[in-house]
Amino acid sequence: MRLFSNVKRKKQFLFNLNVLFVWAGLLGLFCFFISHFDLDFSIVRARLSTLLGAEFTPDGDLQGVPLTLLVSVGAMAVAVLLGLLAALGKLSSNPIAYGLATFYNSFFRGIPLLAQVLLIYLGLPQLGPVPAAIPAGIAALALCYGAYLSEIFRSALLAIDSGQKEAAQALGMGRFVIFWNVTLPQAARIALAPTWAMFISLLKDSSLISIMGLWEVMFLAQSYGRSSYRYIEFLLTAAVIYWVLSILLEFIQSLLERKYSRG
């Protein structure tokens, strides 16, 4: 048994080593390709601390990576709530709840996210309220991703064996208690991986709120690139920042999957 375990561990090590070589080779090709550009990253080094959010704005607000993470986490939290409500609505036998959920899904999945951002930020002032940029950005991202998450949650809820609900009912549990203690914990495990993947996608799409004037990573990269006429350098830096954040989130996802896959 120990011999089999050692062989398996050795195969896994060799596999990971080969993957690392592939990554290194592809990264080397990318760097070789970029090296042929007329690039000067000295000006980027002077602005890197701002992009990473080590400094506040002149008004004392967040900027750069911290602002990107704030908007992304806030939008994801609201999107999870909206997605769960929409999923329950689509599973409901109530025609009003079902109609609201299906219309919400169709509307926000059928319109480009950029159009939604512009409609919320530029359209609401036509009706009276002038939304602040951060709440408007969070709302736009949450409404869009909530519609996509609803399908993930609906599939996860349908995957739970109905026999468990019937057994819980036989024990005298109410519908809410069954949902909260029996259905939801199991559905959460099923939905964990695709939900986290949506969070990574949302993090990258948060760059669209740069059109609202929020000083997040993409807004700063565009502003500095415009003022210095060094667009490529700042856009490459922003791309690397988003990539590193995505890798960190993927690592956290693997840890969560490993933890909740036990038992």
PDB file of C-alpha atoms in Angstrom:
ATOM      1  CA  MET A   1       0.000   0.000   0.000  1.00  0.00           C
ATOM      2  CA  ARG A   2       2.827   2.357   0.898  1.00  0.00           C
ATOM      3  CA  LEU A   3       4.623   1.458  -2.354  1.00  0.00           C
ATOM      4  CA  PHE A   4       1.495   2.271  -4.357  1.00  0.00           C
ATOM      5  CA  SER A   5       1.185   5.581  -2.529  1.00  0.00           C
ATOM      6  CA  ASN A   6       4.814   6.477  -3.270  1.00  0.00           C
ATOM      7  CA  VAL A   7       4.399   5.646  -6.967  1.00  0.00           C
ATOM      8  CA  LYS A   8       1.256   7.746  -7.159  1.00  0.00           C
ATOM      9  CA  ARG A   9       2.974  10.634  -5.402  1.00  0.00           C
ATOM     10  CA  LYS A  10       5.939  10.398  -7.783  1.00  0.00           C
ATOM     11  CA  LYS A  11       3.663  10.444 -10.840  1.00  0.00           C
ATOM     12  CA  GLN A  12       1.863  13.493  -9.488  1.00  0.00           C
ATOM     13  CA  PHE A  13       5.186  15.247  -8.881  1.00  0.00           C
ATOM     14  CA  LEU A  14       6.366  14.538 -12.432  1.00  0.00           C
ATOM     15  CA  PHE A  15       3.038  15.728 -13.806  1.00  0.00           C
ATOM     16  CA  ASN A  16       3.244  18.994 -11.873  1.00  0.00           C
ATOM     17  CA  LEU A  17       6.854  19.452 -12.957  1.00  0.00           C
ATOM     18  CA  ASN A  18       5.912  19.048 -16.624  1.00  0.00           C
ATOM     19  CA  VAL A  19       3.076  21.532 -16.217  1.00  0.00           C
ATOM     20  CA  LEU A  20       5.526  23.985 -14.668  1.00  0.00           C
ATOM     21  CA  PHE A  21       7.854  23.580 -17.658  1.00  0.00           C
ATOM     22  CA  VAL A  22       4.963  24.259 -20.044  1.00  0.00           C
ATOM     23  CA  TRP A  23       4.012  27.395 -18.130  1.00  0.00           C
ATOM     24  CA  ALA A  24       7.631  28.584 -18.081  1.00  0.00           C
ATOM     25  CA  GLY A  25       7.972  27.981 -21.818  1.00  0.00           C
ATOM     26  CA  LEU A  26       4.786  29.840 -22.693  1.00  0.00           C
ATOM     27  CA  LEU A  27       5.685  32.702 -20.377  1.00  0.00           C
ATOM     28  CA  GLY A  28       9.114  32.871 -21.983  1.00  0.00           C
ATOM     29  CA  LEU A  29       7.553  33.071 -25.452  1.00  0.00           C
ATOM     30  CA  PHE A  30       5.266  35.858 -24.282  1.00  0.00           C
ATOM     31  CA  CYS A  31       8.182  37.808 -22.802  1.00  0.00           C
ATOM     32  CA  PHE A  32      10.162  37.277 -26.010  1.00  0.00           C
ATOM     33  CA  PHE A  33       7.242  38.651 -28.014  1.00  0.00           C
ATOM     34  CA  ILE A  34       6.859  41.659 -25.719  1.00  0.00           C
ATOM     35  CA  SER A  35      10.601  42.368 -25.790  1.00  0.00           C
ATOM     36  CA  HIS A  36      10.280  43.415 -29.435  1.00  0.00           C
ATOM     37  CA  PHE A  37       8.004  46.298 -28.450  1.00  0.00           C
ATOM     38  CA  ASP A  38       9.354  49.775 -27.826  1.00  0.00           C
ATOM     39  CA  LEU A  39       8.651  49.758 -24.107  1.00  0.00           C
ATOM     40  CA  ASP A  40       9.848  51.867 -21.200  1.00  0.00           C
ATOM     41  CA  PHE A  41       8.633  50.681 -17.809  1.00  0.00           C
ATOM     42  CA  SER A  42      10.523  53.311 -15.802  1.00  0.00           C
ATOM     43  CA  ILE A  43       7.437  55.532 -15.674  1.00  0.00           C
ATOM     44  CA  VAL A  44       5.347  52.540 -14.573  1.00  0.00           C
ATOM     45  CA  ARG A  45       7.622  51.948 -11.591  1.00  0.00           C
ATOM     46  CA  ALA A  46       6.931  55.504 -10.455  1.00  0.00           C
ATOM     47  CA  ARG A  47       3.166  54.850 -10.537  1.00  0.00           C
ATOM     48  CA  LEU A  48       3.119  51.225  -9.407  1.00  0.00           C
ATOM     49  CA  SER A  49       2.368  52.013  -5.763  1.00  0.00           C
ATOM     50  CA  THR A  50      -0.735  53.927  -6.854  1.00  0.00           C
ATOM     51  CA  LEU A  51      -1.921  51.081  -9.058  1.00  0.00           C
ATOM     52  CA  LEU A  52      -1.454  48.653  -6.168  1.00  0.00           C
ATOM     53  CA  GLY A  53      -3.400  50.971  -3.869  1.00  0.00           C
ATOM     54  CA  ALA A  54      -0.570  51.783  -1.480  1.00  0.00           C
ATOM     55  CA  GLU A  55      -1.678  55.423  -1.606  1.00  0.00           C
ATOM     56  CA  PHE A  56      -5.078  57.063  -1.178  1.00  0.00           C
ATOM     57  CA  THR A  57      -6.653  59.524  -3.589  1.00  0.00           C
ATOM     58  CA  PRO A  58      -6.360  63.268  -2.837  1.00  0.00           C
ATOM     59  CA  ASP A  59      -9.821  62.979  -1.229  1.00  0.00           C
ATOM     60  CA  GLY A  60      -8.666  60.126   1.004  1.00  0.00           C
ATOM     61  CA  ASP A  61     -10.525  57.394  -0.896  1.00  0.00           C
ATOM     62  CA  LEU A  62      -9.368  53.950  -1.984  1.00  0.00           C
ATOM     63  CA  GLN A  63      -7.851  53.492  -5.412  1.00  0.00           C
ATOM     64  CA  GLY A  64      -6.179  50.817  -7.487  1.00  0.00           C
ATOM     65  CA  VAL A  65      -6.298  47.191  -6.357  1.00  0.00           C
ATOM     66  CA  PRO A  66      -8.129  47.803  -3.028  1.00  0.00           C
ATOM     67  CA  LEU A  67     -10.948  49.621  -4.828  1.00  0.00           C
ATOM     68  CA  THR A  68     -11.160  46.871  -7.445  1.00  0.00           C
ATOM     69  CA  LEU A  69     -11.425  44.246  -4.698  1.00  0.00           C
ATOM     70  CA  LEU A  70     -13.971  46.309  -2.741  1.00  0.00           C
ATOM     71  CA  VAL A  71     -16.280  46.655  -5.735  1.00  0.00           C
ATOM     72  CA  SER A  72     -15.818  43.013  -6.753  1.00  0.00           C
ATOM     73  CA  VAL A  73     -16.498  41.573  -3.295  1.00  0.00           C
ATOM     74  CA  GLY A  74     -19.463  43.887  -2.734  1.00  0.00           C
ATOM     75  CA  ALA A  75     -20.959  43.080  -6.119  1.00  0.00           C
ATOM     76  CA  MET A  76     -20.450  39.346  -5.614  1.00  0.00           C
ATOM     77  CA  ALA A  77     -22.160  39.406  -2.217  1.00  0.00           C
ATOM     78  CA  VAL A  78     -25.224  41.130  -3.677  1.00  0.00           C
ATOM     79  CA  ALA A  79     -25.135  38.893  -6.767  1.00  0.00           C
ATOM     80  CA  VAL A  80     -25.223  35.736  -4.627  1.00  0.00           C
ATOM     81  CA  LEU A  81     -28.327  37.011  -2.841  1.00  0.00           C
ATOM     82  CA  LEU A  82     -30.035  38.014  -6.095  1.00  0.00           C
ATOM     83  CA  GLY A  83     -29.049  34.736  -7.731  1.00  0.00           C
ATOM     84  CA  LEU A  84     -30.456  32.681  -4.883  1.00  0.00           C
ATOM     85  CA  LEU A  85     -33.747  34.597  -4.915  1.00  0.00           C
ATOM     86  CA  ALA A  86     -34.011  34.242  -8.691  1.00  0.00           C
ATOM     87  CA  ALA A  87     -33.231  30.520  -8.488  1.00  0.00           C
ATOM     88  CA  LEU A  88     -35.960  30.009  -5.898  1.00  0.00           C
ATOM     89  CA  GLY A  89     -38.318  32.020  -8.081  1.00  0.00           C
ATOM     90  CA  LYS A  90     -37.644  29.804 -11.094  1.00  0.00           C
ATOM     91  CA  LEU A  91     -38.284  26.728  -8.961  1.00  0.00           C
ATOM     92  CA  SER A  92     -41.490  28.197  -7.551  1.00  0.00           C
ATOM     93  CA  SER A  93     -44.980  27.170  -8.656  1.00  0.00           C
ATOM     94  CA  ASN A  94     -46.147  30.745  -8.063  1.00  0.00           C
ATOM     95  CA  PRO A  95     -46.615  32.397 -11.492  1.00  0.00           C
ATOM     96  CA  ILE A  96     -45.684  35.858 -10.189  1.00  0.00           C
ATOM     97  CA  ALA A  97     -42.414  34.666  -8.616  1.00  0.00           C
ATOM     98  CA  TYR A  98     -41.618  32.574 -11.690  1.00  0.00           C
ATOM     99  CA  GLY A  99     -42.399  35.467 -14.026  1.00  0.00           C
ATOM    100  CA  LEU A 100     -40.241  37.916 -12.087  1.00  0.00           C
ATOM    101  CA  ALA A 101     -37.322  35.472 -11.986  1.00  0.00           C
ATOM    102  CA  THR A 102     -37.462  34.559 -15.672  1.00  0.00           C
ATOM    103  CA  PHE A 103     -37.806  38.201 -16.768  1.00  0.00           C
ATOM    104  CA  TYR A 104     -34.864  39.187 -14.566  1.00  0.00           C
ATOM    105  CA  ASN A 105     -32.737  36.396 -16.021  1.00  0.00           C
ATOM    106  CA  SER A 106     -33.665  37.164 -19.611  1.00  0.00           C
ATOM    107  CA  PHE A 107     -33.180  40.912 -19.271  1.00  0.00           C
ATOM    108  CA  PHE A 108     -29.827  41.013 -17.510  1.00  0.00           C
ATOM    109  CA  ARG A 109     -28.333  38.056 -19.373  1.00  0.00           C
ATOM    110  CA  GLY A 110     -29.463  39.439 -22.716  1.00  0.00           C
ATOM    111  CA  ILE A 111     -28.002  42.947 -22.409  1.00  0.00           C
ATOM    112  CA  PRO A 112     -24.231  43.585 -22.577  1.00  0.00           C
ATOM    113  CA  LEU A 113     -22.723  44.414 -19.209  1.00  0.00           C
ATOM    114  CA  LEU A 114     -21.257  47.659 -20.544  1.00  0.00           C
ATOM    115  CA  ALA A 115     -24.741  48.799 -21.568  1.00  0.00           C
ATOM    116  CA  GLN A 116     -26.045  47.954 -18.092  1.00  0.00           C
ATOM    117  CA  VAL A 117     -23.279  49.979 -16.462  1.00  0.00           C
ATOM    118  CA  LEU A 118     -24.062  52.980 -18.651  1.00  0.00           C
ATOM    119  CA  LEU A 119     -27.829  52.678 -18.180  1.00  0.00           C
ATOM    120  CA  ILE A 120     -27.514  52.603 -14.393  1.00  0.00           C
ATOM    121  CA  TYR A 121     -24.901  55.338 -14.120  1.00  0.00           C
ATOM    122  CA  LEU A 122     -26.261  57.672 -16.811  1.00  0.00           C
ATOM    123  CA  GLY A 123     -29.919  56.660 -16.854  1.00  0.00           C
ATOM    124  CA  LEU A 124     -30.840  56.952 -13.177  1.00  0.00           C
ATOM    125  CA  PRO A 125     -30.012  60.693 -13.022  1.00  0.00           C
ATOM    126  CA  GLN A 126     -32.723  61.187 -15.673  1.00  0.00           C
ATOM    127  CA  LEU A 127     -35.230  59.884 -13.125  1.00  0.00           C
ATOM    128  CA  GLY A 128     -33.999  62.040 -10.275  1.00  0.00           C
ATOM    129  CA  PRO A 129     -31.505  60.159  -8.072  1.00  0.00           C
ATOM    130  CA  VAL A 130     -27.834  60.640  -8.832  1.00  0.00           C
ATOM    131  CA  PRO A 131     -26.083  57.432  -7.721  1.00  0.00           C
ATOM    132  CA  ALA A 132     -22.584  57.510  -6.318  1.00  0.00           C
ATOM    133  CA  ALA A 133     -20.077  55.769  -8.543  1.00  0.00           C
ATOM    134  CA  ILE A 134     -19.214  52.900  -6.191  1.00  0.00           C
ATOM    135  CA  PRO A 135     -22.824  51.842  -5.389  1.00  0.00           C
ATOM    136  CA  ALA A 136     -23.727  52.235  -9.061  1.00  0.00           C
ATOM    137  CA  GLY A 137     -20.818  50.026 -10.118  1.00  0.00           C
ATOM    138  CA  ILE A 138     -21.657  47.407  -7.508  1.00  0.00           C
ATOM    139  CA  ALA A 139     -25.318  47.427  -8.566  1.00  0.00           C
ATOM    140  CA  ALA A 140     -24.507  47.035 -12.264  1.00  0.00           C
ATOM    141  CA  LEU A 141     -22.149  44.110 -11.704  1.00  0.00           C
ATOM    142  CA  ALA A 142     -24.431  42.460  -9.136  1.00  0.00           C
ATOM    143  CA  LEU A 143     -27.551  42.621 -11.308  1.00  0.00           C
ATOM    144  CA  CYS A 144     -25.737  41.054 -14.256  1.00  0.00           C
ATOM    145  CA  TYR A 145     -23.922  38.322 -12.364  1.00  0.00           C
ATOM    146  CA  GLY A 146     -26.915  37.562 -10.167  1.00  0.00           C
ATOM    147  CA  ALA A 147     -28.756  36.469 -13.300  1.00  0.00           C
ATOM    148  CA  TYR A 148     -25.965  34.073 -14.253  1.00  0.00           C
ATOM    149  CA  LEU A 149     -25.575  32.759 -10.711  1.00  0.00           C
ATOM    150  CA  SER A 150     -29.283  31.965 -10.547  1.00  0.00           C
ATOM    151  CA  GLU A 151     -28.817  29.187 -13.100  1.00  0.00           C
ATOM    152  CA  ILE A 152     -25.905  27.760 -11.115  1.00  0.00           C
ATOM    153  CA  PHE A 153     -27.928  27.808  -7.908  1.00  0.00           C
ATOM    154  CA  ARG A 154     -31.022  26.375  -9.581  1.00  0.00           C
ATOM    155  CA  SER A 155     -29.029  23.428 -10.930  1.00  0.00           C
ATOM    156  CA  ALA A 156     -27.421  22.873  -7.519  1.00  0.00           C
ATOM    157  CA  LEU A 157     -30.799  22.882  -5.758  1.00  0.00           C
ATOM    158  CA  LEU A 158     -32.253  20.442  -8.289  1.00  0.00           C
ATOM    159  CA  ALA A 159     -29.306  18.095  -7.729  1.00  0.00           C
ATOM    160  CA  ILE A 160     -30.366  17.424  -4.127  1.00  0.00           C
ATOM    161  CA  ASP A 161     -32.234  14.137  -3.747  1.00  0.00           C
ATOM    162  CA  SER A 162     -35.901  14.817  -3.014  1.00  0.00           C
ATOM    163  CA  GLY A 163     -35.902  11.818  -0.677  1.00  0.00           C
ATOM    164  CA  GLN A 164     -33.916  13.826   1.859  1.00  0.00           C
ATOM    165  CA  LYS A 165     -36.614  16.501   1.936  1.00  0.00           C
ATOM    166  CA  GLU A 166     -39.305  13.869   2.359  1.00  0.00           C
ATOM    167  CA  ALA A 167     -37.389  12.279   5.228  1.00  0.00           C
ATOM    168  CA  ALA A 168     -36.988  15.673   6.903  1.00  0.00           C
ATOM    169  CA  GLN A 169     -40.717  16.348   6.502  1.00  0.00           C
ATOM    170  CA  ALA A 170     -41.450  12.989   8.099  1.00  0.00           C
ATOM    171  CA  LEU A 171     -39.431  14.152  11.107  1.00  0.00           C
ATOM    172  CA  GLY A 172     -41.692  17.168  11.427  1.00  0.00           C
ATOM    173  CA  MET A 173     -39.348  19.817  10.021  1.00  0.00           C
ATOM    174  CA  GLY A 174     -40.828  22.909   8.392  1.00  0.00           C
ATOM    175  CA  ARG A 175     -40.049  24.015   4.841  1.00  0.00           C
ATOM    176  CA  PHE A 176     -37.670  26.781   5.898  1.00  0.00           C
ATOM    177  CA  VAL A 177     -35.819  24.525   8.348  1.00  0.00           C
ATOM    178  CA  ILE A 178     -35.451  21.863   5.656  1.00  0.00           C
ATOM    179  CA  PHE A 179     -34.149  24.399   3.154  1.00  0.00           C
ATOM    180  CA  TRP A 180     -31.715  26.008   5.607  1.00  0.00           C
ATOM    181  CA  ASN A 181     -30.363  22.863   7.282  1.00  0.00           C
ATOM    182  CA  VAL A 182     -30.695  20.159   4.623  1.00  0.00           C
ATOM    183  CA  THR A 183     -30.936  21.562   1.109  1.00  0.00           C
ATOM    184  CA  LEU A 184     -28.832  24.725   1.207  1.00  0.00           C
ATOM    185  CA  PRO A 185     -25.613  23.273   2.744  1.00  0.00           C
ATOM    186  CA  GLN A 186     -25.481  20.499   0.140  1.00  0.00           C
ATOM    187  CA  ALA A 187     -26.349  22.825  -2.729  1.00  0.00           C
ATOM    188  CA  ALA A 188     -23.626  25.227  -1.589  1.00  0.00           C
ATOM    189  CA  ARG A 189     -20.992  22.503  -1.996  1.00  0.00           C
ATOM    190  CA  ILE A 190     -22.197  21.737  -5.508  1.00  0.00           C
ATOM    191  CA  ALA A 191     -22.291  25.403  -6.508  1.00  0.00           C
ATOM    192  CA  LEU A 192     -18.961  26.357  -4.918  1.00  0.00           C
ATOM    193  CA  ALA A 193     -16.656  25.831  -7.910  1.00  0.00           C
ATOM    194  CA  PRO A 194     -18.809  27.504 -10.604  1.00  0.00           C
ATOM    195  CA  THR A 195     -19.711  30.344  -8.231  1.00  0.00           C
ATOM    196  CA  TRP A 196     -16.056  31.044  -7.486  1.00  0.00           C
ATOM    197  CA  ALA A 197     -15.307  30.938 -11.214  1.00  0.00           C
ATOM    198  CA  MET A 198     -17.980  33.594 -11.694  1.00  0.00           C
ATOM    199  CA  PHE A 199     -16.297  35.680  -9.000  1.00  0.00           C
ATOM    200  CA  ILE A 200     -13.018  35.564 -10.927  1.00  0.00           C
ATOM    201  CA  SER A 201     -14.879  36.625 -14.065  1.00  0.00           C
ATOM    202  CA  LEU A 202     -16.595  39.440 -12.154  1.00  0.00           C
ATOM    203  CA  LEU A 203     -13.226  40.662 -10.880  1.00  0.00           C
ATOM    204  CA  LYS A 204     -12.039  41.147 -14.451  1.00  0.00           C
ATOM    205  CA  ASP A 205     -15.321  42.686 -15.599  1.00  0.00           C
ATOM    206  CA  SER A 206     -15.055  45.226 -12.789  1.00  0.00           C
ATOM    207  CA  SER A 207     -12.684  47.054 -15.142  1.00  0.00           C
ATOM    208  CA  LEU A 208     -15.796  48.251 -16.998  1.00  0.00           C
ATOM    209  CA  ILE A 209     -16.710  50.566 -14.132  1.00  0.00           C
ATOM    210  CA  SER A 210     -13.671  52.650 -15.057  1.00  0.00           C
ATOM    211  CA  ILE A 211     -16.057  54.572 -17.335  1.00  0.00           C
ATOM    212  CA  MET A 212     -17.742  55.851 -14.155  1.00  0.00           C
ATOM    213  CA  GLY A 213     -14.555  57.609 -13.130  1.00  0.00           C
ATOM    214  CA  LEU A 214     -13.719  55.241 -10.286  1.00  0.00           C
ATOM    215  CA  TRP A 215      -9.989  55.140  -9.662  1.00  0.00           C
ATOM    216  CA  GLU A 216      -9.668  51.389  -9.951  1.00  0.00           C
ATOM    217  CA  VAL A 217      -6.840  49.561 -11.721  1.00  0.00           C
ATOM    218  CA  MET A 218      -8.006  50.005 -15.310  1.00  0.00           C
ATOM    219  CA  PHE A 219      -8.989  53.651 -14.844  1.00  0.00           C
ATOM    220  CA  LEU A 220      -5.565  54.484 -13.434  1.00  0.00           C
ATOM    221  CA  ALA A 221      -3.791  52.540 -16.183  1.00  0.00           C
ATOM    222  CA  GLN A 222      -5.716  54.398 -18.880  1.00  0.00           C
ATOM    223  CA  SER A 223      -5.184  57.773 -17.203  1.00  0.00           C
ATOM    224  CA  TYR A 224      -1.446  57.312 -16.753  1.00  0.00           C
ATOM    225  CA  GLY A 225      -1.088  55.871 -20.240  1.00  0.00           C
ATOM    226  CA  ARG A 226      -2.931  58.830 -21.739  1.00  0.00           C
ATOM    227  CA  SER A 227      -0.875  61.437 -19.899  1.00  0.00           C
ATOM    228  CA  SER A 228       2.483  59.785 -20.616  1.00  0.00           C
ATOM    229  CA  TYR A 229       1.700  58.423 -24.099  1.00  0.00           C
ATOM    230  CA  ARG A 230       2.768  55.011 -22.794  1.00  0.00           C
ATOM    231  CA  TYR A 231      -0.476  53.077 -23.128  1.00  0.00           C
ATOM    232  CA  ILE A 232       1.062  49.651 -23.750  1.00  0.00           C
ATOM    233  CA  GLU A 233       3.245  49.753 -20.648  1.00  0.00           C
ATOM    234  CA  PHE A 234       0.384  50.655 -18.319  1.00  0.00           C
ATOM    235  CA  LEU A 235      -2.100  48.299 -19.966  1.00  0.00           C
ATOM    236  CA  LEU A 236       0.389  45.429 -19.683  1.00  0.00           C
ATOM    237  CA  THR A 237       0.911  46.280 -16.020  1.00  0.00           C
ATOM    238  CA  ALA A 238      -2.846  46.317 -15.416  1.00  0.00           C
ATOM    239  CA  ALA A 239      -3.175  42.986 -17.233  1.00  0.00           C
ATOM    240  CA  VAL A 240      -0.494  41.418 -15.031  1.00  0.00           C
ATOM    241  CA  ILE A 241      -2.216  42.748 -11.888  1.00  0.00           C
ATOM    242  CA  TYR A 242      -5.535  41.200 -12.925  1.00  0.00           C
ATOM    243  CA  TRP A 243      -3.764  37.953 -13.814  1.00  0.00           C
ATOM    244  CA  VAL A 244      -2.024  37.738 -10.440  1.00  0.00           C
ATOM    245  CA  LEU A 245      -5.305  38.430  -8.638  1.00  0.00           C
ATOM    246  CA  SER A 246      -6.981  35.698 -10.687  1.00  0.00           C
ATOM    247  CA  ILE A 247      -4.220  33.213  -9.844  1.00  0.00           C
ATOM    248  CA  LEU A 248      -4.599  33.989  -6.136  1.00  0.00           C
ATOM    249  CA  LEU A 249      -8.365  33.494  -6.345  1.00  0.00           C
ATOM    250  CA  GLU A 250      -7.886  30.206  -8.206  1.00  0.00           C
ATOM    251  CA  PHE A 251      -5.551  29.052  -5.431  1.00  0.00           C
ATOM    252  CA  ILE A 252      -8.156  29.949  -2.795  1.00  0.00           C
ATOM    253  CA  GLN A 253     -10.751  28.084  -4.847  1.00  0.00           C
ATOM    254  CA  SER A 254      -8.608  24.940  -4.875  1.00  0.00           C
ATOM    255  CA  LEU A 255      -8.234  25.143  -1.087  1.00  0.00           C
ATOM    256  CA  LEU A 256     -11.985  25.537  -0.603  1.00  0.00           C
ATOM    257  CA  GLU A 257     -12.758  22.651  -2.951  1.00  0.00           C
ATOM    258  CA  ARG A 258     -10.264  20.436  -1.130  1.00  0.00           C
ATOM    259  CA  LYS A 259     -11.788  21.348   2.227  1.00  0.00           C
ATOM    260  CA  TYR A 260     -15.441  20.869   1.303  1.00  0.00           C
ATOM    261  CA  SER A 261     -14.881  17.765  -0.812  1.00  0.00           C
ATOM    262  CA  ARG A 262     -14.012  15.769   2.301  1.00  0.00           C
ATOM    263  CA  GLY A 263     -16.754  13.682   3.718  1.00  0.00           C
TER     264      GLY A 263
END
